[in-house]
Amino acid sequence: QVDAAPEGSELTLVPGDYSGQGMKITKSLSVNMVGVQNMNAMQNDKGIINFECDGCTLVVNDWKTDAKCRFKGNAVIKMTGNSPNLVVNNANFNDCSVGILTDNRGGTVEINDSSFTEMGKTVGWGVQHVIYAGTIDRLDFVRSYIGSPYGRGHLLKSRAAITNIIDSTLDGRRSDTSPGLHARAIDYSCGGDLTMTGTFIGYSDYTDNADMVSVGTETVGCPGDTARASSVKLEDNLWIVDRDRSDDEP
């Protein structure tokens, strides 16, 4: 279905069981995925959907998946290429190492009205982040939810020049389905312009990090191997911290 769809068209996948299948998308496309079940095959051990394109736009609508992609580096959607653009609307991704993963060649990721739960169930060693945006131009996380994490990674890690988290939930605390394992709520590694408004942040007693948000704390892998000058706006957010101070912290 994907290969036959014209460049820039809208494709509605036939509802049904897609066990053992995945998708490689190399053109601009809008894909409607209501009723697509059990799509779980890794394309080259990267993502269930591999979006590989220069300057293209992929829109993924209404995909609800219990992915069970648990090897290190596996993602539900992986975006690679020079300045591609990914939009995810009304998705529900459950049980994978990573939800969305990008490379480091520009582009944008926009996530709207979506949820990411029970991420980080990685087979063997590996720190996996729920959302991991590389050095792209912009990441928007809007009216969306992260919860019930399993891994030792960050809930949201971004190296994007601009990151906006709006009216969302980043909840790393324990739940009926998760022990609440995670690192920081937000790791804005290279710095830049970070805005978070109207968002709930829950910090687990099992987290490895005393700091909930970090900005510009890395240089390796950042543009020019240096952290950017940063602007941070945190407004109208609610923070709940279950973590106690450990003995080795000041």
JSON list of C-alpha atoms in Angstrom, two decimals, residues 139-142 156 161-168 170 186 188 192-199 215 231-235 237:
[
{"chain": "A", "resi": 139, "resn": "LEU", "atom": "CA", "xyz": [10.47, 19.38, 18.71]},
{"chain": "A", "resi": 140, "resn": "ASP", "atom": "CA", "xyz": [6.86, 20.11, 19.69]},
{"chain": "A", "resi": 141, "resn": "PHE", "atom": "CA", "xyz": [5.17, 17.89, 22.31]},
{"chain": "A", "resi": 142, "resn": "VAL", "atom": "CA", "xyz": [1.58, 19.12, 22.60]},
{"chain": "A", "resi": 156, "resn": "LEU", "atom": "CA", "xyz": [12.12, 13.32, 27.08]},
{"chain": "A", "resi": 161, "resn": "ALA", "atom": "CA", "xyz": [17.39, 23.90, 18.71]},
{"chain": "A", "resi": 162, "resn": "ILE", "atom": "CA", "xyz": [13.82, 24.64, 19.84]},
{"chain": "A", "resi": 163, "resn": "THR", "atom": "CA", "xyz": [11.77, 22.40, 22.15]},
{"chain": "A", "resi": 164, "resn": "ASN", "atom": "CA", "xyz": [8.17, 23.16, 23.14]},
{"chain": "A", "resi": 165, "resn": "ILE", "atom": "CA", "xyz": [6.25, 21.09, 25.70]},
{"chain": "A", "resi": 166, "resn": "ILE", "atom": "CA", "xyz": [2.70, 22.39, 25.91]},
{"chain": "A", "resi": 167, "resn": "ASP", "atom": "CA", "xyz": [-0.29, 21.22, 28.01]},
{"chain": "A", "resi": 168, "resn": "SER", "atom": "CA", "xyz": [1.20, 17.76, 28.45]},
{"chain": "A", "resi": 170, "resn": "LEU", "atom": "CA", "xyz": [5.54, 13.72, 31.85]},
{"chain": "A", "resi": 186, "resn": "ILE", "atom": "CA", "xyz": [13.65, 16.48, 30.58]},
{"chain": "A", "resi": 188, "resn": "TYR", "atom": "CA", "xyz": [17.79, 19.31, 27.01]},
{"chain": "A", "resi": 192, "resn": "GLY", "atom": "CA", "xyz": [18.67, 26.18, 22.99]},
{"chain": "A", "resi": 193, "resn": "ASP", "atom": "CA", "xyz": [15.14, 27.56, 23.40]},
{"chain": "A", "resi": 194, "resn": "LEU", "atom": "CA", "xyz": [13.06, 25.46, 25.81]},
{"chain": "A", "resi": 195, "resn": "THR", "atom": "CA", "xyz": [9.44, 26.32, 26.60]},
{"chain": "A", "resi": 196, "resn": "MET", "atom": "CA", "xyz": [7.23, 24.25, 28.91]},
{"chain": "A", "resi": 197, "resn": "THR", "atom": "CA", "xyz": [3.79, 25.53, 29.86]},
{"chain": "A", "resi": 198, "resn": "GLY", "atom": "CA", "xyz": [0.68, 23.97, 31.37]},
{"chain": "A", "resi": 199, "resn": "THR", "atom": "CA", "xyz": [2.41, 20.65, 31.97]},
{"chain": "A", "resi": 215, "resn": "VAL", "atom": "CA", "xyz": [19.85, 22.33, 30.05]},
{"chain": "A", "resi": 231, "resn": "SER", "atom": "CA", "xyz": [16.56, 30.52, 26.87]},
{"chain": "A", "resi": 232, "resn": "VAL", "atom": "CA", "xyz": [14.20, 28.65, 29.22]},
{"chain": "A", "resi": 233, "resn": "LYS", "atom": "CA", "xyz": [10.55, 29.45, 29.92]},
{"chain": "A", "resi": 234, "resn": "LEU", "atom": "CA", "xyz": [8.72, 27.32, 32.51]},
{"chain": "A", "resi": 235, "resn": "GLU", "atom": "CA", "xyz": [5.22, 28.61, 33.20]},
{"chain": "A", "resi": 237, "resn": "ASN", "atom": "CA", "xyz": [3.43, 23.77, 35.41]}
]
